[in-house]
Coordinates of N, CA, C and O in Angstrom, one line a residue:
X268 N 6.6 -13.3 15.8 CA 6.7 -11.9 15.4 C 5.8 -11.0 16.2 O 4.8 -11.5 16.7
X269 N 6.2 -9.5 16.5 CA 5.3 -8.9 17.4 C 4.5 -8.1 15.8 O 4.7 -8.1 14.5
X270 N 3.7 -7.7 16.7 CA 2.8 -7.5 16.3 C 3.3 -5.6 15.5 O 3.4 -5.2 14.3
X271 N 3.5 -5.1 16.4 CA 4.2 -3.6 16.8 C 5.5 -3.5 15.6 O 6.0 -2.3 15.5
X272 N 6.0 -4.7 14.6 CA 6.9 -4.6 14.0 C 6.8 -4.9 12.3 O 7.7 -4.9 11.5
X273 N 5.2 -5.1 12.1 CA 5.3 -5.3 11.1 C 3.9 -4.2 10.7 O 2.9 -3.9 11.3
X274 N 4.7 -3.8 9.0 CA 3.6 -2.4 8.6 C 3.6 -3.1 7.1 O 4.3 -3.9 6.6
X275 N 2.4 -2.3 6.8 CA 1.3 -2.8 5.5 C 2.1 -1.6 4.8 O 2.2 -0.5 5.2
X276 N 2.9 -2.4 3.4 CA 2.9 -1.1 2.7 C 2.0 -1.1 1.6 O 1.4 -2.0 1.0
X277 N 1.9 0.0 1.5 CA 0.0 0.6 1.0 C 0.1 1.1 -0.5 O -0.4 2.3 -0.7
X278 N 0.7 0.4 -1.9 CA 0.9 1.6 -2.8 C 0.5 0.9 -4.7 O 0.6 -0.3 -5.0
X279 N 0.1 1.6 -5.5 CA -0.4 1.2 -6.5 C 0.3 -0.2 -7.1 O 1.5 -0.4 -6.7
X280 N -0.6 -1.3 -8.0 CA 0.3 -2.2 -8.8 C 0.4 -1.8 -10.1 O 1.3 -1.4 -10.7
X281 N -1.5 -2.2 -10.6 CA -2.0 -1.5 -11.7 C -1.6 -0.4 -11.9 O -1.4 0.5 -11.2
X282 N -1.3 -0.5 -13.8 CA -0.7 0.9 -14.9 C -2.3 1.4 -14.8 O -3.3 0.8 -14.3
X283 N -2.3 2.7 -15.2 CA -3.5 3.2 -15.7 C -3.0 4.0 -16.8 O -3.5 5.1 -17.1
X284 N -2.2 3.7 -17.4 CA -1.3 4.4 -18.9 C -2.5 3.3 -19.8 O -2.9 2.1 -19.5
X285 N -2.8 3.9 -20.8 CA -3.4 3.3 -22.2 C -2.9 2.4 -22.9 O -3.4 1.3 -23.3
X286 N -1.7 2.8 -23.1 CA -0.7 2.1 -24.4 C 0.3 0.9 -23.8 O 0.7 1.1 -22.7
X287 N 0.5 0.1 -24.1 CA 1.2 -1.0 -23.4 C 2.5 -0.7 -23.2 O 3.0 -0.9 -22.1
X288 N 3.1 -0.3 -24.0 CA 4.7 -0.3 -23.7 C 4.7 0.8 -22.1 O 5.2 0.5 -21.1
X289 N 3.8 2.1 -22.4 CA 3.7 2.8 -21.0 C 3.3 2.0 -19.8 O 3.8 2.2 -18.7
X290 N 2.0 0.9 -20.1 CA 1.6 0.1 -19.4 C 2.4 -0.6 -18.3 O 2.1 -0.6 -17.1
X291 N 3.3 -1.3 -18.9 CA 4.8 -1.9 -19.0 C 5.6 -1.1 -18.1 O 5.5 -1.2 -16.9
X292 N 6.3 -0.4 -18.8 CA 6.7 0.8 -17.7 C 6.1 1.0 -16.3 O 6.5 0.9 -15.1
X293 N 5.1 1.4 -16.8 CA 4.5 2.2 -15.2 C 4.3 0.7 -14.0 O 4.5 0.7 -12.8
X294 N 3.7 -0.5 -14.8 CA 3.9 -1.5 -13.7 C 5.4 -2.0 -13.1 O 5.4 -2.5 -12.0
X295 N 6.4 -1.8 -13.6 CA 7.7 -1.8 -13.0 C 8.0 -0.9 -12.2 O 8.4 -1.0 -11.1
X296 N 7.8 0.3 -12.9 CA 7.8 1.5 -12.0 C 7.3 1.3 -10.5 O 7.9 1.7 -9.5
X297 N 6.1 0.8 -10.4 CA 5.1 0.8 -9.4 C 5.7 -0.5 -8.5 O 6.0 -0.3 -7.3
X298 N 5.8 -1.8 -9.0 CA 6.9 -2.5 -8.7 C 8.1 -2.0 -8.0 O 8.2 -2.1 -6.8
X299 N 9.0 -1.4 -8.5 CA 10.1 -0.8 -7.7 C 9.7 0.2 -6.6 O 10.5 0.2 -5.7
X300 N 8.6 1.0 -6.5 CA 8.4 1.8 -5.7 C 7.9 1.2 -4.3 O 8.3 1.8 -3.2
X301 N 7.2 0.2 -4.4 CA 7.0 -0.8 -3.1 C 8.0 -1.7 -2.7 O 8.1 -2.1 -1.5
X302 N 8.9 -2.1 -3.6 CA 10.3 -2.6 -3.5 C 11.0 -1.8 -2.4 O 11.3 -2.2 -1.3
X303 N 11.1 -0.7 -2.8 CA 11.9 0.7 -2.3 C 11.3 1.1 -0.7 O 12.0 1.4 0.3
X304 N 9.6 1.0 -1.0 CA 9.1 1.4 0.4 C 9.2 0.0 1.4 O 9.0 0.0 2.6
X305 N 9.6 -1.4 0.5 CA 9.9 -2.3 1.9 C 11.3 -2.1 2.9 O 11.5 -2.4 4.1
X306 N 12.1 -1.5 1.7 CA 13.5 -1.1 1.7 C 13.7 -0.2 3.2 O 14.4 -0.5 4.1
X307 N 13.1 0.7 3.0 CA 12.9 1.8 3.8 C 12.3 1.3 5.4 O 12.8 1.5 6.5
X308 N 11.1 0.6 5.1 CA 10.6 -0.7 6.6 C 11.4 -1.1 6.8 O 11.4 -1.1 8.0
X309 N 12.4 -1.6 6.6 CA 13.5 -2.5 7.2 C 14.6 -2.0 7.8 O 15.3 -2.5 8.7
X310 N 14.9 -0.5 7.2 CA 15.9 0.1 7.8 C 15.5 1.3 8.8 O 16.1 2.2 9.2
X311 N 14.1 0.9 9.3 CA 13.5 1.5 9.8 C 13.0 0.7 11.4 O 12.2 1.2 12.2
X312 N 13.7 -0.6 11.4 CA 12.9 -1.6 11.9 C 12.1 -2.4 11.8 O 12.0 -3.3 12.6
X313 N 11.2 -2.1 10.6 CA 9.9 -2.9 10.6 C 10.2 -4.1 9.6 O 11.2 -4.3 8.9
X314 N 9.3 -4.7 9.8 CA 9.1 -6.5 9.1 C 8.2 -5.7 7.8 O 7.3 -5.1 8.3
X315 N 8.2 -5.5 6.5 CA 7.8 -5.2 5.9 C 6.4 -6.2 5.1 O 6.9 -7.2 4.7
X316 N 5.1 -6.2 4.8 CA 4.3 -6.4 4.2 C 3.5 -5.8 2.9 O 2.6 -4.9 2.8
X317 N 4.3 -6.7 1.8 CA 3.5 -6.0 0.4 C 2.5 -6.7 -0.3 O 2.4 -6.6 -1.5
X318 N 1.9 -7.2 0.3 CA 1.4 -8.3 -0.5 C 0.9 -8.1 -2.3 O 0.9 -8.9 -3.3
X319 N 0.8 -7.2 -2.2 CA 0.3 -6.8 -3.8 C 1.9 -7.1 -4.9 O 1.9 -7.5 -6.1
X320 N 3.1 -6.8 -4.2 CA 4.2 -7.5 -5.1 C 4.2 -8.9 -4.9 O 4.8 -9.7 -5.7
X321 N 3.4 -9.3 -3.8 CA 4.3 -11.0 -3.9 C 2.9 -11.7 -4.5 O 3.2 -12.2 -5.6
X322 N 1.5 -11.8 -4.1 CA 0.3 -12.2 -4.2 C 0.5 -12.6 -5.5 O 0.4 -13.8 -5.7
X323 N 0.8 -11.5 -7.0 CA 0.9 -11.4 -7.9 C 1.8 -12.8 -9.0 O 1.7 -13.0 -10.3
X324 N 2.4 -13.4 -8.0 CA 3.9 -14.0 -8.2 C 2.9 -15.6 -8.9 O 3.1 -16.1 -10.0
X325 N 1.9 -15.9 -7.9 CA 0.8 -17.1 -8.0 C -0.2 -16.5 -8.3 O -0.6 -17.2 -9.2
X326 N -1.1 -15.5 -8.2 CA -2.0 -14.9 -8.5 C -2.6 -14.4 -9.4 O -2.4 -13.2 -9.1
X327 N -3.5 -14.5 -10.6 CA -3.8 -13.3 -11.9 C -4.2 -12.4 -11.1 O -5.1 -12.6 -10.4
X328 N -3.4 -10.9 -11.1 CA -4.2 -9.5 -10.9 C -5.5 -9.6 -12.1 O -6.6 -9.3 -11.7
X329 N -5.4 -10.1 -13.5 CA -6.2 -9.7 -14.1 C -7.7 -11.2 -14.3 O -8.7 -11.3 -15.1
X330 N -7.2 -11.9 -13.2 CA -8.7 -13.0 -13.0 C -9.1 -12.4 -12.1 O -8.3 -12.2 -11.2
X331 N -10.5 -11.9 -11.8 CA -11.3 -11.4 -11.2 C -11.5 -12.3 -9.6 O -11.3 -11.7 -8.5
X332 N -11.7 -13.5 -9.7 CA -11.6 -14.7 -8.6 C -10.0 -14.5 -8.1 O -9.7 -14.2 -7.0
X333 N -9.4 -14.8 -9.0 CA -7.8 -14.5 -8.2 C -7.6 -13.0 -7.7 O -7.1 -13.1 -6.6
X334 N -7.7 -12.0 -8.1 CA -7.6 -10.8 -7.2 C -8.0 -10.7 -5.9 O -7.5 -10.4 -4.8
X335 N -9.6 -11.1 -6.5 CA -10.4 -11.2 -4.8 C -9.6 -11.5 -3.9 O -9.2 -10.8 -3.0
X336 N -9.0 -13.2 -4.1 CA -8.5 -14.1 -3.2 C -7.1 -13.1 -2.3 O -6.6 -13.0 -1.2
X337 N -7.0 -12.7 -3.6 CA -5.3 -12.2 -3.4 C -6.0 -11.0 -2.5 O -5.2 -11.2 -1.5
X338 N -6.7 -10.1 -2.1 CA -7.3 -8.9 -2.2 C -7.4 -9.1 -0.4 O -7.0 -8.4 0.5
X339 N -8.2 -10.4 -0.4 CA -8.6 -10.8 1.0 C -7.5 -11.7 1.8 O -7.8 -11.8 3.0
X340 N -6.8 -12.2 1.5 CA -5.2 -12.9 2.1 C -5.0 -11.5 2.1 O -5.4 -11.2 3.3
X341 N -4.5 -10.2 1.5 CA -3.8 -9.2 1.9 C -4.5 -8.4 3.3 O -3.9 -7.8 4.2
X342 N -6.1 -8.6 3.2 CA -6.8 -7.8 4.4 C -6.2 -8.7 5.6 O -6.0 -8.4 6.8
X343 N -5.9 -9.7 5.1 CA -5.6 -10.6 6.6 C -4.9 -10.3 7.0 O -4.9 -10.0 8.1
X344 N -3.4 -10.2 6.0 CA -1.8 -10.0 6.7 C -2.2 -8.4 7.2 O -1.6 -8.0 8.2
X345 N -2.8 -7.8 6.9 CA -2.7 -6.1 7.2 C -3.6 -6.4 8.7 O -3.2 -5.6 9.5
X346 N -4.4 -7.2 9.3 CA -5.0 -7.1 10.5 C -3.8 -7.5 11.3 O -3.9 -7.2 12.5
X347 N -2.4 -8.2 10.9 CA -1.7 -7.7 11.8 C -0.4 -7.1 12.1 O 0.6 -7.4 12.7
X348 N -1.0 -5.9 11.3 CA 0.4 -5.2 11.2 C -0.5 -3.9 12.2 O -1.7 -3.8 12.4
X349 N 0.5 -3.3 12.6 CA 0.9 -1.7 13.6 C 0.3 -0.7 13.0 O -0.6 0.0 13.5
X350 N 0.7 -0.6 11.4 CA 0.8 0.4 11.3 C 0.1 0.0 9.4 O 0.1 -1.2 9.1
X351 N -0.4 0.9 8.7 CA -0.4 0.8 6.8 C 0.3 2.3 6.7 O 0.1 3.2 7.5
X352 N 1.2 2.2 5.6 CA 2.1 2.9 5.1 C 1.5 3.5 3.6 O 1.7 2.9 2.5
X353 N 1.2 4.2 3.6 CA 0.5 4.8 2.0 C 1.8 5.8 1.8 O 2.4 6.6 2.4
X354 N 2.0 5.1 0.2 CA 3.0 5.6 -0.2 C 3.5 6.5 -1.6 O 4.5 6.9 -2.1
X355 N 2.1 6.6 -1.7 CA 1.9 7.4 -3.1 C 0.1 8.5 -2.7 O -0.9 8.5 -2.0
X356 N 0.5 9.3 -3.8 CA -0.5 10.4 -3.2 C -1.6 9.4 -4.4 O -2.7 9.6 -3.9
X357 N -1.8 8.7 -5.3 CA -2.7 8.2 -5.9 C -3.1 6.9 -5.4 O -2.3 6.0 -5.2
X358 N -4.7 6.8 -5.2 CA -5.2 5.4 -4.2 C -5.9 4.8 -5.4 O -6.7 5.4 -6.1
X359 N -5.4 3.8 -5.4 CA -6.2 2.9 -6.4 C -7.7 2.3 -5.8 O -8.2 2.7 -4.7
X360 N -8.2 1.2 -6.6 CA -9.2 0.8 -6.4 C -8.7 -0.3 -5.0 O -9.4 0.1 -4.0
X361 N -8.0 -1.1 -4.7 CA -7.4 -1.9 -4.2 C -6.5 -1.5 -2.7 O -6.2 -2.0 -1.6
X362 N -6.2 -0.6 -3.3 CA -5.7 0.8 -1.9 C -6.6 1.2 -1.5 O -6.5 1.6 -0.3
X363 N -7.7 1.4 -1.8 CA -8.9 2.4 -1.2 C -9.5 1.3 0.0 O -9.6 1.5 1.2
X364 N -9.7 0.5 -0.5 CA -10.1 -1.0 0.4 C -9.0 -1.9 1.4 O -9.3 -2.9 2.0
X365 N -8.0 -1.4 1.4 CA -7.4 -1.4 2.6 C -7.0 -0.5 3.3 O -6.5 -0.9 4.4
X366 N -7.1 0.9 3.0 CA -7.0 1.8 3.7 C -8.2 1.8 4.4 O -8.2 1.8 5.7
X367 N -9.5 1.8 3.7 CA -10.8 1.7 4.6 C -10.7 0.9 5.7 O -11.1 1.3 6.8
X368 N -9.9 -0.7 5.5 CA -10.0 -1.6 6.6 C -9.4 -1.2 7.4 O -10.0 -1.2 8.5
X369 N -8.5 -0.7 7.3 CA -6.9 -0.2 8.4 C -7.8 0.9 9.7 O -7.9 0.8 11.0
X370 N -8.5 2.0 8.7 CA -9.1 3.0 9.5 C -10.2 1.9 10.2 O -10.5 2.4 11.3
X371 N -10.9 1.0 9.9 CA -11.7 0.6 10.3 C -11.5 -0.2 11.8 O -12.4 -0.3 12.7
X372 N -10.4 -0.5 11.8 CA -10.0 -1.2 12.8 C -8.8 -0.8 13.6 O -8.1 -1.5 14.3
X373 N -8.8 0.5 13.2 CA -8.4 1.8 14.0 C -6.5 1.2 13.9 O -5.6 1.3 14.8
X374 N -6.3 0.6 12.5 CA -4.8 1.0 12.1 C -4.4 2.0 12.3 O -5.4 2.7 12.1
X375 N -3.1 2.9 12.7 CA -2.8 4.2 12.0 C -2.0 3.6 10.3 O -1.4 2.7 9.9
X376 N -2.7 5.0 9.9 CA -2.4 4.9 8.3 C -1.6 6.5 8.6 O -1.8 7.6 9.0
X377 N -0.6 5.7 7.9 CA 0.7 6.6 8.1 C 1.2 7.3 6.2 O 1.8 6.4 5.5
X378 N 1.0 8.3 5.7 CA 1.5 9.0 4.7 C 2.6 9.5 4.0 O 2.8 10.7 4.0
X379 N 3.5 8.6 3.4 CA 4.6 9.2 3.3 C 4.9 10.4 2.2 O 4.6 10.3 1.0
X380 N 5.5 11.5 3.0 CA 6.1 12.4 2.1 C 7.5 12.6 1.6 O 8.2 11.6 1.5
X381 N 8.0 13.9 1.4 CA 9.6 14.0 1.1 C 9.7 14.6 2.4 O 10.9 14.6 2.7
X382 N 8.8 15.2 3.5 CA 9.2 15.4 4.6 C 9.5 14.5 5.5 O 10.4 14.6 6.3
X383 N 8.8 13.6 5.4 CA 8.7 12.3 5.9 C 7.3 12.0 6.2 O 6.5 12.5 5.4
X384 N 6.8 11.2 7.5 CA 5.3 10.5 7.5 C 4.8 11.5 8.2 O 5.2 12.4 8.9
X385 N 3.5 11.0 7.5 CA 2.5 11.8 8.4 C 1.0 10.9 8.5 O 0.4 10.3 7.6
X386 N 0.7 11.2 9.7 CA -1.2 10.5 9.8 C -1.8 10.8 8.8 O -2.3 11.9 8.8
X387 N -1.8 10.2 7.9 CA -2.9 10.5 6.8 C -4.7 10.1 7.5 O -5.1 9.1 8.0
X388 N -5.3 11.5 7.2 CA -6.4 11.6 7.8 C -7.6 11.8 6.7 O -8.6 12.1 7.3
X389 N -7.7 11.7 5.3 CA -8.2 10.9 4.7 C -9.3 10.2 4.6 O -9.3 9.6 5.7
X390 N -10.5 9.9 3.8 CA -11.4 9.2 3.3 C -11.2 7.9 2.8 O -12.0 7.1 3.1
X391 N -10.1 7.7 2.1 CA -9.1 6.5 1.4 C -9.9 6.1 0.2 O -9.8 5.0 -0.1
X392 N -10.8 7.1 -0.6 CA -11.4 7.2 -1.3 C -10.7 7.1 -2.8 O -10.1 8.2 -2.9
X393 N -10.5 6.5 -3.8 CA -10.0 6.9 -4.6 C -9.5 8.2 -5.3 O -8.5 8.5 -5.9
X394 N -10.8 9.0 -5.1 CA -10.7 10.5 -5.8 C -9.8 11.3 -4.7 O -9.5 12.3 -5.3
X395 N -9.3 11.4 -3.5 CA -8.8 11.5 -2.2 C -7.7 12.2 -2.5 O -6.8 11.4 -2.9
X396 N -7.3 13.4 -2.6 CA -5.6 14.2 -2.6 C -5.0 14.0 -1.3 O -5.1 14.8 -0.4
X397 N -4.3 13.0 -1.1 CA -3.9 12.5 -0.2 C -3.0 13.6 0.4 O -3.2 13.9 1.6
X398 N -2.3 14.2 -0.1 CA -1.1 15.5 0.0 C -1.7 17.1 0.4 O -1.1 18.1 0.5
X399 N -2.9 16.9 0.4 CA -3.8 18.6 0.4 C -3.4 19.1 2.2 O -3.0 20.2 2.4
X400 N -3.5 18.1 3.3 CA -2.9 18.1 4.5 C -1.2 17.9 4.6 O -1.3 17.0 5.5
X401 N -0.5 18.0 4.5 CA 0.6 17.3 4.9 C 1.8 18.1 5.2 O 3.0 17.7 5.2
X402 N 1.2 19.8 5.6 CA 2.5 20.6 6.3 C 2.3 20.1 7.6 O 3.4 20.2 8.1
X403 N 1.4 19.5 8.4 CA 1.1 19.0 9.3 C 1.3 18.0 9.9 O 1.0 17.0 9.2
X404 N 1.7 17.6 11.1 CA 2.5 16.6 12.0 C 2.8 15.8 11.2 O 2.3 14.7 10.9
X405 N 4.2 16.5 10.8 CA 5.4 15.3 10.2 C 5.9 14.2 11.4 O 6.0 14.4 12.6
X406 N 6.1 13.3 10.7 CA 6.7 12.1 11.8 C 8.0 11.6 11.0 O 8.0 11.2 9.9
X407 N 9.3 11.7 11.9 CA 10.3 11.0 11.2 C 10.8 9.6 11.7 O 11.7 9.1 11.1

C-alpha cells in the first residue's frame, strides 16, 4: 500500500447524551458518520482508516486497559496514513490525542466542512471550535 493513499478518519465514538436510549442513539449516529466519512475516502481514492469503528468490534471502549490498547494500535495505523480527516467540529478525548500526534509528526489534518476540506489549524484541544476558521482555504 502507498503510503500517499491512505487517511485517518478522525471522528467521535462515545455518546455524551445522559440517558441511555439518547446514549444509544447518538453512538449509532456517530457510528454511521465514520461509516459515511470512509464512504467518502474511497470515492475519493483513499484507502480509508477508522480504527475507532473496527478496534471496538474486539475491544471494550469501556475497559480502561482495552481502550488504551485500542488507542495506541490506532496511533500506529495513523503514522501511516497522508493525511487525518477530522470530521466533526466536536474533538473528543480520544480525537484530541490523535490529532495532537498527526500535528506532531507534521500529518496534514484536514477539516471537513459542507464546503468541503480545509487545513484545520487548531490546537486539537478538546474545548477547540474547530469551524471558527473555515471561510478559508477550502480544498475540494
Amino acid at each position: 500500500m502507498k503510503k500517499s493513499r491512505l487517511v485517518y478518519i478522525c471522528s467521535p465514538l462515545r455518546p455524551t447524551s445522559i440517558t441511555e436510549p439518547k446514549r444509544t442513539e447518538e453512538l449509532q449516529n456517530n457510528i454511521q458518520l465514520a461509516r459515511d466519512a470512509c464512504t467518502l475516502a474511497v470515492y475519493r481514492g483513499f484507502i480509508p482508516i477508522a480504527p475507532h469503528i473496527y478496534f471496538p468490534q474486539f475491544l471494550s471502549d469501556d475497559n480502561a486497559e482495552e481502550r488504551k490498547t485500542g488507542m495506541d494500535m490506532g496511533i500506529e495505523l495513523l503514522n501511516e496514513c497522508s493525511q487525518l480527516w477530522l470530521i466533526t467540529p466536536r474533538i473528543s478525548e480520544g480525537m484530541s490525542a490523535e490529532i495532537k500526534e498527526a500535528q506532531r509528526r507534521r500529518i496534514p489534518v484536514m477539516l471537513f466542512t459542507a464546503a468541503g476540506f480545509v487545513r484545520y489549524n487548531g490546537n486539537g484541544d478538546v474545548t477547540d471550535n474547530c469551524y471558527t476558521d473555515t471561510l478559508d482555504g477550502v480544498m475540494d
